[in-house]
Coordinates of C-alpha atoms and ligand atoms in Angstrom, one line a residue:
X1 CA -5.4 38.9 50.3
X2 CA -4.3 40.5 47.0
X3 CA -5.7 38.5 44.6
X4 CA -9.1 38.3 45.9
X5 CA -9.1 42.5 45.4
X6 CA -8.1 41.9 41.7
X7 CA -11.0 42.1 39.0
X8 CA -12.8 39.4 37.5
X9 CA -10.8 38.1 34.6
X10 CA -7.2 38.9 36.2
X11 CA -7.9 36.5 39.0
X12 CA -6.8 33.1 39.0
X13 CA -9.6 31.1 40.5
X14 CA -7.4 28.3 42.6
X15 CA -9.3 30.1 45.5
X16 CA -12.3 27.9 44.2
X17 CA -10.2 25.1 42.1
X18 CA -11.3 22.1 43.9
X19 CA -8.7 20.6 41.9
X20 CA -6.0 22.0 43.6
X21 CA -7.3 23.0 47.1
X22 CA -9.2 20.1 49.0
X23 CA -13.0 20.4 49.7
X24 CA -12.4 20.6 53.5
X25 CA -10.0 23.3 53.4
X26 CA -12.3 25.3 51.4
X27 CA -14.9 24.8 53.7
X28 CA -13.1 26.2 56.5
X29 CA -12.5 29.4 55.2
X30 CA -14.8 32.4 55.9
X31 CA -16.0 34.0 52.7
X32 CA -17.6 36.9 55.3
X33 CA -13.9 37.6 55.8
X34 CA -12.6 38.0 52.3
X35 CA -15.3 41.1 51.4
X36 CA -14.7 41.2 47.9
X37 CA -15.6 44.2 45.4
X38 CA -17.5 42.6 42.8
X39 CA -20.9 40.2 43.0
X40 CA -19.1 37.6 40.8
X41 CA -16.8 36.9 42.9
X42 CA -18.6 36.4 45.9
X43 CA -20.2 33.9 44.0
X44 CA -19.2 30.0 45.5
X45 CA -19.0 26.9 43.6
X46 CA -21.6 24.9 43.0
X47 CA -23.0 22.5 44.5
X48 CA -23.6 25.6 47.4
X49 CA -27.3 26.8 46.7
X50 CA -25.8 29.8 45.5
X51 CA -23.4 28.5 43.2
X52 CA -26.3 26.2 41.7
X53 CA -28.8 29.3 41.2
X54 CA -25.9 31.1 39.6
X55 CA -25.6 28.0 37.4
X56 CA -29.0 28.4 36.6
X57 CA -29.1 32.4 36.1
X58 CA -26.3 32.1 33.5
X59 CA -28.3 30.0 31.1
X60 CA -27.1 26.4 31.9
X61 CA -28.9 23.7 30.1
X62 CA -30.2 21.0 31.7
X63 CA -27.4 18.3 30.5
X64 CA -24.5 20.8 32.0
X65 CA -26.6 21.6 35.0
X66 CA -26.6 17.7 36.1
X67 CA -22.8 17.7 35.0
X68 CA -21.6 20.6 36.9
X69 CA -24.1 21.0 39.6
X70 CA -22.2 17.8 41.2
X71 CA -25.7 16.7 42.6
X72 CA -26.3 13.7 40.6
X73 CA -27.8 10.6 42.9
X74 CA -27.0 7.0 42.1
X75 CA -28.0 5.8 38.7
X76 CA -29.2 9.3 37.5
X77 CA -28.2 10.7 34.3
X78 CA -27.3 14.2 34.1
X79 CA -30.2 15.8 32.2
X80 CA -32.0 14.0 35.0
X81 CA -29.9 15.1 37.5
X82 CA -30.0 18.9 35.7
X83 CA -33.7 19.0 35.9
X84 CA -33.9 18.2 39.8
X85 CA -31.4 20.8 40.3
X86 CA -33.1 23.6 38.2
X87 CA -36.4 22.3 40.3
X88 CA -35.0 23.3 43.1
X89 CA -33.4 26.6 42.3
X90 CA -36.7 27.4 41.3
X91 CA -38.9 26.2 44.2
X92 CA -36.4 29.0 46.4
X93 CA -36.2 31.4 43.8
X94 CA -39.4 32.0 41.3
X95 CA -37.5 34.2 39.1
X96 CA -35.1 31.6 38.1
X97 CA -38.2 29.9 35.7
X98 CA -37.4 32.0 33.1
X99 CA -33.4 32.2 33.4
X100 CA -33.1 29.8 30.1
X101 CA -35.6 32.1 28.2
X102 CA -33.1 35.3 29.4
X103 CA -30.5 33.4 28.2
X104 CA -30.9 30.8 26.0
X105 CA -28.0 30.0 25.0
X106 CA -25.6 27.5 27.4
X107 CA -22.2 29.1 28.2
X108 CA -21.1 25.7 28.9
X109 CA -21.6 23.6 25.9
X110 CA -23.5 26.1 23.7
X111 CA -26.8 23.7 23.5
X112 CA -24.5 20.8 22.3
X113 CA -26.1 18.2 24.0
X114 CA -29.7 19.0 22.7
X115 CA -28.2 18.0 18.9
X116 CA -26.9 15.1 20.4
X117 CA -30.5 12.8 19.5
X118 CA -29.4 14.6 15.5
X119 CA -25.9 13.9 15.7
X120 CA -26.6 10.3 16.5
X121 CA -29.3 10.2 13.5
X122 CA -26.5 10.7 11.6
X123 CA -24.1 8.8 12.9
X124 CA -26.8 5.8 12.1
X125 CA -27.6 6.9 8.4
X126 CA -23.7 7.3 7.5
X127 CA -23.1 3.9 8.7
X128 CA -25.9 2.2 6.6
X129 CA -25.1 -1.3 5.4
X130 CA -21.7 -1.0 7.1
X131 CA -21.4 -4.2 9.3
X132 CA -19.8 -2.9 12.2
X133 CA -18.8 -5.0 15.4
X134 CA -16.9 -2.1 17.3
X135 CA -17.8 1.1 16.6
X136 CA -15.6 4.1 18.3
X137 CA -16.7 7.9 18.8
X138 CA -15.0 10.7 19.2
X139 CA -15.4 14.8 18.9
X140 CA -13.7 17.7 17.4
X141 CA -13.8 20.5 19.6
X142 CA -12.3 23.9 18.7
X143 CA -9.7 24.7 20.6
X144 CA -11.1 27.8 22.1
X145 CA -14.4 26.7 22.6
X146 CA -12.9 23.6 25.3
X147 CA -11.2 26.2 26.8
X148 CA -13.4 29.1 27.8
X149 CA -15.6 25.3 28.9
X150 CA -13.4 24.5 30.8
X151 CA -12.1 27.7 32.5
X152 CA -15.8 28.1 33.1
X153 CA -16.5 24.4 34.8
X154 CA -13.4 25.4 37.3
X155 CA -14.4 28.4 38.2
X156 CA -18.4 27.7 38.8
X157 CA -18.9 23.7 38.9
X158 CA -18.0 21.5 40.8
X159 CA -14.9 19.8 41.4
X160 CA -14.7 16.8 39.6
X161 CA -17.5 17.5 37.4
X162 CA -16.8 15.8 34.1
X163 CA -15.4 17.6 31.2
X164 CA -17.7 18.8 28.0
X165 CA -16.2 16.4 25.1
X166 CA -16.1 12.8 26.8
X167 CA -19.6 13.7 28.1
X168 CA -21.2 15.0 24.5
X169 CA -19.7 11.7 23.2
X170 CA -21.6 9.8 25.5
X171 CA -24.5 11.6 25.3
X172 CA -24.5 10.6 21.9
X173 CA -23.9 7.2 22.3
X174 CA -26.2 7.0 24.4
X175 CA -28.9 8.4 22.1
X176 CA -27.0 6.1 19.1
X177 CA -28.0 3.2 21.7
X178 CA -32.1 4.1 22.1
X179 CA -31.8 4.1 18.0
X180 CA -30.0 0.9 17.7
X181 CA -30.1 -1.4 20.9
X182 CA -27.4 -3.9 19.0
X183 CA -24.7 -1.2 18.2
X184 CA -21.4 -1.9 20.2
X185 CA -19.1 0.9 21.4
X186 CA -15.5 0.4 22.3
X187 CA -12.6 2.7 23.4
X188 CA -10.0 1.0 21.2
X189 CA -9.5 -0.8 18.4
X190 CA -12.6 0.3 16.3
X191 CA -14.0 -1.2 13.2
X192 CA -15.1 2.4 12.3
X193 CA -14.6 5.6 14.2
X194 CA -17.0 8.0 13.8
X195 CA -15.9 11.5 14.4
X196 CA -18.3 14.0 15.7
X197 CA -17.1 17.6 14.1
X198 CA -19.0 20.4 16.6
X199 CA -18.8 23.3 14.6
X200 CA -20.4 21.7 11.4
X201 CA -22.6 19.3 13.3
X202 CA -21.4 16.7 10.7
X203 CA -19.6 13.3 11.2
X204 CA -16.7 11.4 9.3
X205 CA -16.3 8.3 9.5
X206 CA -13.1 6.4 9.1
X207 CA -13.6 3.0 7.9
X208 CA -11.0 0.7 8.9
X209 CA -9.5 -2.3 7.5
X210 CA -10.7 -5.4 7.9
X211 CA -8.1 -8.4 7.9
X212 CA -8.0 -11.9 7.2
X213 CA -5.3 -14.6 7.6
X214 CA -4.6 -17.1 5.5
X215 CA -1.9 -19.5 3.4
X216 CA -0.9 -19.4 0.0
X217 CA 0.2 -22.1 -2.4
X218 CA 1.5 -20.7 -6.0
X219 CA 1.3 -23.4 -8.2
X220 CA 2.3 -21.8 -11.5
X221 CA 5.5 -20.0 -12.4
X222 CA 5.2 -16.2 -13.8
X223 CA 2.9 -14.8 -11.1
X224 CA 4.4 -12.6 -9.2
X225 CA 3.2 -12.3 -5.4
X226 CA 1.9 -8.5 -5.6
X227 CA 0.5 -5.8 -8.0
X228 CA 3.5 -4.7 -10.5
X229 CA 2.5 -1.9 -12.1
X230 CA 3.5 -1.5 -15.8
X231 CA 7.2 -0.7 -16.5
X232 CA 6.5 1.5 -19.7
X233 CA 3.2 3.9 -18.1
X234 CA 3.9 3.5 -14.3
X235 CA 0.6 2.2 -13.9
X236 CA -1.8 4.9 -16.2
X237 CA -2.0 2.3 -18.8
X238 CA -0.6 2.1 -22.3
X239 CA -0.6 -0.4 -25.4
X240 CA 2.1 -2.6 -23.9
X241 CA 0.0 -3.6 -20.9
X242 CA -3.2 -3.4 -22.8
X243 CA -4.7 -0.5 -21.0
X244 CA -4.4 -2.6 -17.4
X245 CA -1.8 -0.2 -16.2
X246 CA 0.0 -4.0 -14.7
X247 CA 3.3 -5.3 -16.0
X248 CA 1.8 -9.0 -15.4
X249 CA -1.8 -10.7 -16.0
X250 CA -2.1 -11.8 -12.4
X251 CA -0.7 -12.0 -8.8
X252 CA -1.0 -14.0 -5.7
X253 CA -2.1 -10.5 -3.9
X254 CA -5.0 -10.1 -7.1
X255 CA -5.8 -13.7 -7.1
X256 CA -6.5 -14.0 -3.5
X257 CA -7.9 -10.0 -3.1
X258 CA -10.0 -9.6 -6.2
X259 CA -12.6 -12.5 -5.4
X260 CA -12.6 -11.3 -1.6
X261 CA -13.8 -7.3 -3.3
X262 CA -17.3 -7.9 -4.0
X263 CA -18.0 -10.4 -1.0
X264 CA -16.6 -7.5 1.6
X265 CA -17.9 -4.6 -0.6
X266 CA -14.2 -3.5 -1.0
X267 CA -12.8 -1.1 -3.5
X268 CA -8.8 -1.9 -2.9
X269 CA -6.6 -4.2 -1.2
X270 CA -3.1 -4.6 0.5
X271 CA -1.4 -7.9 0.5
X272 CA 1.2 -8.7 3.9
X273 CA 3.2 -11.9 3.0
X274 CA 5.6 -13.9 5.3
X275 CA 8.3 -12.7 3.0
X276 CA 7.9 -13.6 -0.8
X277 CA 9.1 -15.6 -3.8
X278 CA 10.5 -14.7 -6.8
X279 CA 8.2 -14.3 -9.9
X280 CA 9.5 -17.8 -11.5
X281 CA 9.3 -19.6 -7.7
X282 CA 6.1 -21.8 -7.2
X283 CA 5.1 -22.4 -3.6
X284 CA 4.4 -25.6 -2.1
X285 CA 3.8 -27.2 0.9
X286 CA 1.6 -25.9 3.5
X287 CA 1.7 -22.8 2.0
X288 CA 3.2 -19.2 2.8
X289 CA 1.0 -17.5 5.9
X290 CA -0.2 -14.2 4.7
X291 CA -2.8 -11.4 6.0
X292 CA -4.9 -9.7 3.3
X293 CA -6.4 -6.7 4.1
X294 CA -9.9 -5.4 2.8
X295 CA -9.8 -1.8 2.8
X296 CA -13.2 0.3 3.7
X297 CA -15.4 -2.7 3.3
X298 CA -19.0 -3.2 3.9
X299 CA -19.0 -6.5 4.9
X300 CA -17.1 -8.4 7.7
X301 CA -19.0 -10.7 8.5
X302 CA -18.5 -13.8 6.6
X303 CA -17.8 -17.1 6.9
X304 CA -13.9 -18.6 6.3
X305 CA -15.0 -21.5 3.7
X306 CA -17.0 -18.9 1.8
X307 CA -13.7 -16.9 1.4
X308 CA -11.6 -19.7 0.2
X309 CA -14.3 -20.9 -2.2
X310 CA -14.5 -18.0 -3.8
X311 CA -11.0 -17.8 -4.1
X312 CA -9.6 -21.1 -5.3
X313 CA -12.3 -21.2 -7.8
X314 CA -11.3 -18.2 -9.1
X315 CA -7.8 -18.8 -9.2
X316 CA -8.2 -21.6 -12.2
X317 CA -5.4 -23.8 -10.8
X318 CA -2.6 -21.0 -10.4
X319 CA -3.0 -20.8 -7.2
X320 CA -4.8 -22.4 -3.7
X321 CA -5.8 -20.8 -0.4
X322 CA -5.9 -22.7 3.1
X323 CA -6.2 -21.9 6.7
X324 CA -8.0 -18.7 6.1
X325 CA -9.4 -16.9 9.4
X326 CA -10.8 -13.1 10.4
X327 CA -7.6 -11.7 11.6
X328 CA -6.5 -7.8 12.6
X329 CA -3.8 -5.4 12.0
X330 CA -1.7 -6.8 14.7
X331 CA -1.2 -9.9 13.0
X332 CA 0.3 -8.0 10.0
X333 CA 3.0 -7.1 11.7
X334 CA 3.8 -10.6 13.2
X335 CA 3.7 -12.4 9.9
X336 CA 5.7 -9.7 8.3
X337 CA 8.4 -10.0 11.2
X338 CA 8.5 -13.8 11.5
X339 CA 12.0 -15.3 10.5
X340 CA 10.9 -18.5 9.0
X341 CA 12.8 -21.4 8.1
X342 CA 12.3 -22.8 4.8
X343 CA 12.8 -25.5 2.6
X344 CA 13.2 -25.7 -1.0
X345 CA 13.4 -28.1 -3.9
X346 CA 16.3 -27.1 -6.6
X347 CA 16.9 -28.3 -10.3
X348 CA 20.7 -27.3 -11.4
X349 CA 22.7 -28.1 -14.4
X350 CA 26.2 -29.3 -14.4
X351 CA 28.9 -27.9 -16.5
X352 CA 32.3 -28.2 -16.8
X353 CA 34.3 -25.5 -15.4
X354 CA 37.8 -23.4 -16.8
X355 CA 40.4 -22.6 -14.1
X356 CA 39.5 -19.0 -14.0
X357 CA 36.1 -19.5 -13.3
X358 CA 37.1 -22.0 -10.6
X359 CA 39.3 -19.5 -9.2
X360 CA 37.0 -17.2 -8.8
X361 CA 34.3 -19.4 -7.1
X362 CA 37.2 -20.1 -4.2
X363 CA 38.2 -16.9 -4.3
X364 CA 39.1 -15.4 -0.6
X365 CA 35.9 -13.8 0.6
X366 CA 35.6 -10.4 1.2
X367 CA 34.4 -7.2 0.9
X368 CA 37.3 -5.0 -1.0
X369 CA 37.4 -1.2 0.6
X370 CA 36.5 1.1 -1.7
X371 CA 33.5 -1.1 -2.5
X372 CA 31.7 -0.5 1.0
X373 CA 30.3 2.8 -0.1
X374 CA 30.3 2.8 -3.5
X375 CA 27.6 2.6 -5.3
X376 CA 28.7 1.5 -8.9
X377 CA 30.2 -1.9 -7.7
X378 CA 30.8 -4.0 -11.0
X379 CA 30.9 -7.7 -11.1
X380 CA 34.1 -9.2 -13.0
X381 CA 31.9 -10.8 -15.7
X382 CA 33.0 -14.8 -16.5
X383 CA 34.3 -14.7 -20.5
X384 CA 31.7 -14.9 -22.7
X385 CA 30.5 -18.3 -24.1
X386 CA 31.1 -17.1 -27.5
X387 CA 35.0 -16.5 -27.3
X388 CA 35.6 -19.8 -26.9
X389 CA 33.2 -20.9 -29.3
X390 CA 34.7 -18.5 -31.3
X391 CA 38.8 -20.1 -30.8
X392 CA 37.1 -24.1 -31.3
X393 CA 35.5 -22.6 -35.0
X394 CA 39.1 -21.0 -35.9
X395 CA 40.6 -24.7 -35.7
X396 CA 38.5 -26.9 -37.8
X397 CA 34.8 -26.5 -39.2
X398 CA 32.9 -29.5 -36.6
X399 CA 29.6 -29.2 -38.8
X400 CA 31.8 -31.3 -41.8
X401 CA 32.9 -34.1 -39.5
X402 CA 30.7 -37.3 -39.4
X403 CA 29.2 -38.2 -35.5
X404 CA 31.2 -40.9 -35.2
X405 CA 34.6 -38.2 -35.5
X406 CA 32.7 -35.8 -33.1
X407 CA 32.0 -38.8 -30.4
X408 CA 35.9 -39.7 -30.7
X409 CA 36.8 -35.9 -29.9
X410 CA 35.1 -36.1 -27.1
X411 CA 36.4 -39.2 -26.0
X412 CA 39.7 -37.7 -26.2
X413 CA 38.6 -34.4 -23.9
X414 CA 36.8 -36.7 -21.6
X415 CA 33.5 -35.2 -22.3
X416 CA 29.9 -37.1 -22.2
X417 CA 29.6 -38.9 -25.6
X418 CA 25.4 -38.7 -25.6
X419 CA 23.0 -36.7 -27.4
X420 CA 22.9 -35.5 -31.7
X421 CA 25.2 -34.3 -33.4
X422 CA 24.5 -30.6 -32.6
X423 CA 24.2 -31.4 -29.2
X424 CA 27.9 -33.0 -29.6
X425 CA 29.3 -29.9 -31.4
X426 CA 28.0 -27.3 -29.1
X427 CA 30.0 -29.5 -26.2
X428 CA 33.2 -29.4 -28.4
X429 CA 32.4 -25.9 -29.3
X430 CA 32.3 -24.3 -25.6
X431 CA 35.7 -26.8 -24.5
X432 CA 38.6 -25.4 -24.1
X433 CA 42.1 -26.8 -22.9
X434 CA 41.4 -25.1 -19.5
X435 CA 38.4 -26.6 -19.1
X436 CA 38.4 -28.8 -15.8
X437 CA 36.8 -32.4 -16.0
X438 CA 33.6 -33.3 -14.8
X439 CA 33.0 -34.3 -11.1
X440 CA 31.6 -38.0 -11.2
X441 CA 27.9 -38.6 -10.4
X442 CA 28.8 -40.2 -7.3
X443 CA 30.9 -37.0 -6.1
X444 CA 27.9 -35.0 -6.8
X445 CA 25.8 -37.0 -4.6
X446 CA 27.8 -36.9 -1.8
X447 CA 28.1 -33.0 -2.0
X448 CA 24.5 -32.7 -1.9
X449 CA 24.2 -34.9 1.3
X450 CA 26.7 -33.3 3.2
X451 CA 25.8 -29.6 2.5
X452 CA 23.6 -30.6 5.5
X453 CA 24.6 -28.8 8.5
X454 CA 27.0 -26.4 6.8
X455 CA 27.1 -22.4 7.6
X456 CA 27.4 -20.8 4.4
X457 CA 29.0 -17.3 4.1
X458 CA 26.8 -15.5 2.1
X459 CA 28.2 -11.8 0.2
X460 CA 25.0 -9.7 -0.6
X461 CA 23.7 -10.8 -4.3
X462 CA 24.4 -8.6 -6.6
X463 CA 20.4 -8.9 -7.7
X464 CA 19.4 -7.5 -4.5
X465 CA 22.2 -5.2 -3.8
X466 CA 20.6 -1.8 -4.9
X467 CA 18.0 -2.8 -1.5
X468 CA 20.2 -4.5 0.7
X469 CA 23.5 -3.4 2.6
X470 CA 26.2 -4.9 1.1
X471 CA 27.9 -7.1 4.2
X472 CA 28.7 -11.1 4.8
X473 CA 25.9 -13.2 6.1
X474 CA 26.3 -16.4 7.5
X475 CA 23.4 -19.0 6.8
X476 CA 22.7 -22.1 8.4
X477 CA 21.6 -25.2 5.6
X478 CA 19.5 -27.6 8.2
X479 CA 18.8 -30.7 6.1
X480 CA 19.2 -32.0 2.6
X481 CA 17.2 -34.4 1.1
X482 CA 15.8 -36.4 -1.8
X483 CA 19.5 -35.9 -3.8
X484 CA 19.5 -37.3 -6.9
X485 CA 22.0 -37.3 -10.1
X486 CA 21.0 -37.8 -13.5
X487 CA 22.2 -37.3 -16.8
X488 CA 19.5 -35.7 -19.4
X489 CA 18.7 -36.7 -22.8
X490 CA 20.2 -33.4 -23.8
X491 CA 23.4 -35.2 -22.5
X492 CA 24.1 -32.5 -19.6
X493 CA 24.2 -34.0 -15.6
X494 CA 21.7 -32.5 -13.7
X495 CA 21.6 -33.0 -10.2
X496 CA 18.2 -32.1 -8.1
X497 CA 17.6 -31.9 -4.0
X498 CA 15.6 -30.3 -1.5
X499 CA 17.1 -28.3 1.3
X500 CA 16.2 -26.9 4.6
X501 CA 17.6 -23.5 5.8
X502 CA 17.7 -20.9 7.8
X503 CA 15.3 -17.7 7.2
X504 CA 17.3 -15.0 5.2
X505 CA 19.3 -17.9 3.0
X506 CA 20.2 -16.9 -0.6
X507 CA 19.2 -20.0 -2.5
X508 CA 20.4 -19.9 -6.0
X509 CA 23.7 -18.4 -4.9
X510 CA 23.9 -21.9 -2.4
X511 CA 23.9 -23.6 -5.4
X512 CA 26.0 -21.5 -8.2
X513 CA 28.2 -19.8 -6.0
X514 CA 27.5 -15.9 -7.2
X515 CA 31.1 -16.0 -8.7
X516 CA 32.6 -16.4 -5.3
X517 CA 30.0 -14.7 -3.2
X518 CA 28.8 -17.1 -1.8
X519 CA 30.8 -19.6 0.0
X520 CA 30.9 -23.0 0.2
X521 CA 28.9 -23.4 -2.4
X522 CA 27.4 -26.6 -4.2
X523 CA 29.2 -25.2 -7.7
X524 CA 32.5 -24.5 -5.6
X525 CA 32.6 -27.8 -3.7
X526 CA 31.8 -30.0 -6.8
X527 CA 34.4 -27.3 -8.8
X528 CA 32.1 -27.3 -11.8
X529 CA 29.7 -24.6 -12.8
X530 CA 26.2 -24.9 -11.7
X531 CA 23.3 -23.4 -13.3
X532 CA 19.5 -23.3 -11.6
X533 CA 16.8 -25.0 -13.9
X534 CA 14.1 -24.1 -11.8
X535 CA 13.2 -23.5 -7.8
X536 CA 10.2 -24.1 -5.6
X537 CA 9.3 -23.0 -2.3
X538 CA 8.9 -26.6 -0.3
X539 CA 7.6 -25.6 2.8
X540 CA 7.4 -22.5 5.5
X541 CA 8.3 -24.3 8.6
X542 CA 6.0 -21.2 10.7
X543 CA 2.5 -21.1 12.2
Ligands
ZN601 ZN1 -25.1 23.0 28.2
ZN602 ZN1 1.5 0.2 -19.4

């Protein structure tokens, strides 16, 4: 048998890999037979007697004896189960007393497991004040030192025995235990992970997030929904933003995460919303479901109502928490993956429209060629409301005329005849022959009620086309309700509804059209120009 002639170190050890070769077979085999040249190789696995008293003679400490002298009786530890074994060695072999004196130093785990007790001292004092539910541990292990280990453990332990890092780690937590009977470990999912480097005999300890779920209502306009940092400094802070390094005062994600610091012990905080509002958008209803998340905090522990408390009174009426509950990262990516239908309440003003602008609004829809790609796509801008101001100025001066005059001019172009006498020249002012007539109030009404059930085709808005693809969407509109028609006393017909759509629906381009982008549109269908006042979030038809 060639290999068994070759010398120590050159020899692959399968003869004795219980892995591989099953205990029975190696049983059978006659070690008289094989008459090898050098004493180590004659050496068998433990658990023989021999392979345990070689165990022994190398310097094994106790904790690797137990684990590689596969001895160990029911419910025995392994330093237990070491010490039996070395009692026996001993009681055949006197000499073997003093092996660990001859050489103290383990060739298994390099007296490891004796700083275990240490290591788990400091595993308690770095985690202090940390409230900590599920705590993880883990080892860093030099690549060469698991080796030779394990090379070793094959060659001379037994098969099976269990390998040097997953046993150090539980010798420590099992020493973290005696310190701390309440501590909890887990294999997964770890409030903090506490990570054992051997070389150093120091621990780091990654903190994780803690998460908490909850719904938002923004009552006031102006707040964005997270941290902007300043347009002019990036963030460093300069005169414009006061030094704050933040482009607004406050945000739903600082409202909400800036109470929560002190309570959790935080420093910082992410914000993961069920989509977002724009800045001017308040948020109604139930609320949109959000997860905050508390990074590296101190505290987890506490109670839901003490949260929101702190919270709402904080927030001073801009905004309201509900619903809030411990959550975990899972749940971040759920609420930022939900496709929630949602409804909306929307203020627009009516204006008469020319022909071109009318055109353009029913416009074909489509997405012209050498647009796909491009990059510097340029929207065919509607004339400016001054050209025609300036044409109606070129004719007569209006300021000169008495109201009664004005209020027969309009008359005659079948515009409304309310409001001052500035109010009344400004109308004249921006008429023009082209200029279609107003849809009735009744018309208006009726368009509102049956955008209900219609599929919108919806062109990317220009406003969000630097982050979006530019393609066609189509858009469901549920429900419509609460229409309503009025004229103002600025003498302009406003008309106001809620709707109910589909998640992914461009909103103010329902109702104005986006020059043609969007189509059927409330602007389009009533063929006069549309123009949103103001927009709120209803409701988040999720959770
Ligand atoms: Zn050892
Ligand atoms: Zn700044």
């Amino acid at each position: 048998m060639s290999y068994a002639n070759a010398g120590f170190g050159t020899t692959d050890y399968s003869l004795w890999d219980e892995d591989e070769k099953p205990a029975e077979i190696l049983d059978e085999m006659d070690f008289e037979d094989l008459q090898l040249d050098t004493g180590e190789e004659e050496i068998p696995a433990a658990p023989r007697p021999a392979g345990l008293k070689h165990l022994v003679r190398m310097g094994t400490c106790n904790h690797c004896l137990g684990r590689v002298g596969g001895k160990k009786r029911f419910g025995q530890n392994f330093l237990e189960s070491g010490i039996e074994i070395r009692s026996g060695v001993i009681e055949s072999d006197s000499t073997m007393d003093s092996a660990r004196e001859n050489e103290p130093l383990c060739p298994f785990c390099e007296n490891l497991f004796e700083e275990a007790p240490l290591l788990a001292q400091i595993i308690h004092e770095e985690i202090g004040e940390h409230e900590c539910d599920r705590l993880q541990l883990g080892a860093r292990f030099p690549k060469d030192q698991t080796e030779v280990e394990d090379h070793l453990r094959k060659r001379f332990g037994a098969g099976g025995s269990a390998a040097l890092k997953t046993s150090l780690v539980e010798e420590v937590a099992a020493q973290l235990r005696a310190i701390d009977s309440n501590v909890r470990l887990v294999i997964d999912k770890p409030q903090i992970l506490a990570l054992i480097d051997v070389l150093t005999l120091t621990v780091d300890l990654d903190i994780r997030s803690h998460y908490i779920y909850g719904r938002y209502r923004k009552l006031a306009r102006g707040i964005p929904q997270t941290k902007w940092p300043c347009r002019a400094c990036k963030g460093r802070g300069c005169r414009k933003c006061d030094g704050t390094g933040m482009q607004y005062d406050s945000s739903v994600q600082g409202l909400v995460g800036n109470p929560l610091l002190e309570i959790f012990g935080s420093r910082e905080h992410a914000f993961h919303g069920m989509g977002r509002e724009d800045i001017d958008v308040r948020c109604l209803g139930r609320g949109r479901p959000f997860v905050i998340e508390m990074k590296k905090p101190v505290k987890r522990n506490i109670e839901e109502s003490v949260m929101m408390a702190a919270i709402n009174d904080t927030a001073d009426g801009q905004i309201e928490v509900t619903d809030m509950r411990h959550s975990n990262r899972s749940e971040v990516v759920r609420v930022k993956d939900t496709p929630a239908e949602k409804s909306y309440t929307i203020r627009f003003r009516i204006e008469a429209a020319s022909q071109d602008e009318m055109k353009e609004l029913t416009k074909v829809l489509e997405i012209p060629k050498e647009d796909k790609r491009g990059r510097n796509r340029r929207r065919q801008r509607r004339p400016h409301p001054n050209s025609r101001k300036e044409e109606a100025k070129a004719e007569v001066d209006l300021s000169t005329l008495s109201k009664a005059e004005l209020v027969a001019i309009c008359e005659e172009k079948e515009l409304p005849k309310s409001g001052t006498k500035g109010v009344l020249i400004e109308r004249i002012q921006n008429y023009s022959e082209d200029t279609l007539p107003l849809p009735d109030q009744a018309h208006v009404l009726e368009i509102m009620q049956k955008l209900q059930g219609c599929t919108l085709a919806q062109r990317t808005p220009e406003r969000v086309a630097h982050r979006r693809a530019d393609k066609i969407r189509r858009r469901k509109v549920m429900q419509t309700t609460g229409a309503k028609v009025e004229v103002g006393k600025d003498g302009i017909m406003y008309g106001e509804f809620s709707l109910r759509c589909e998640s992914g629906t461009y909103v103010k381009e329902t109702i104005h059209g986006d020059g043609g982008r969007t189509q059927p549109s409330v602007a389009s269908l009533i063929g006069a120009l549309c123009t949103v006042e103001w927009l709120d979030v209803a409701d988040i038809h999720a959770d």
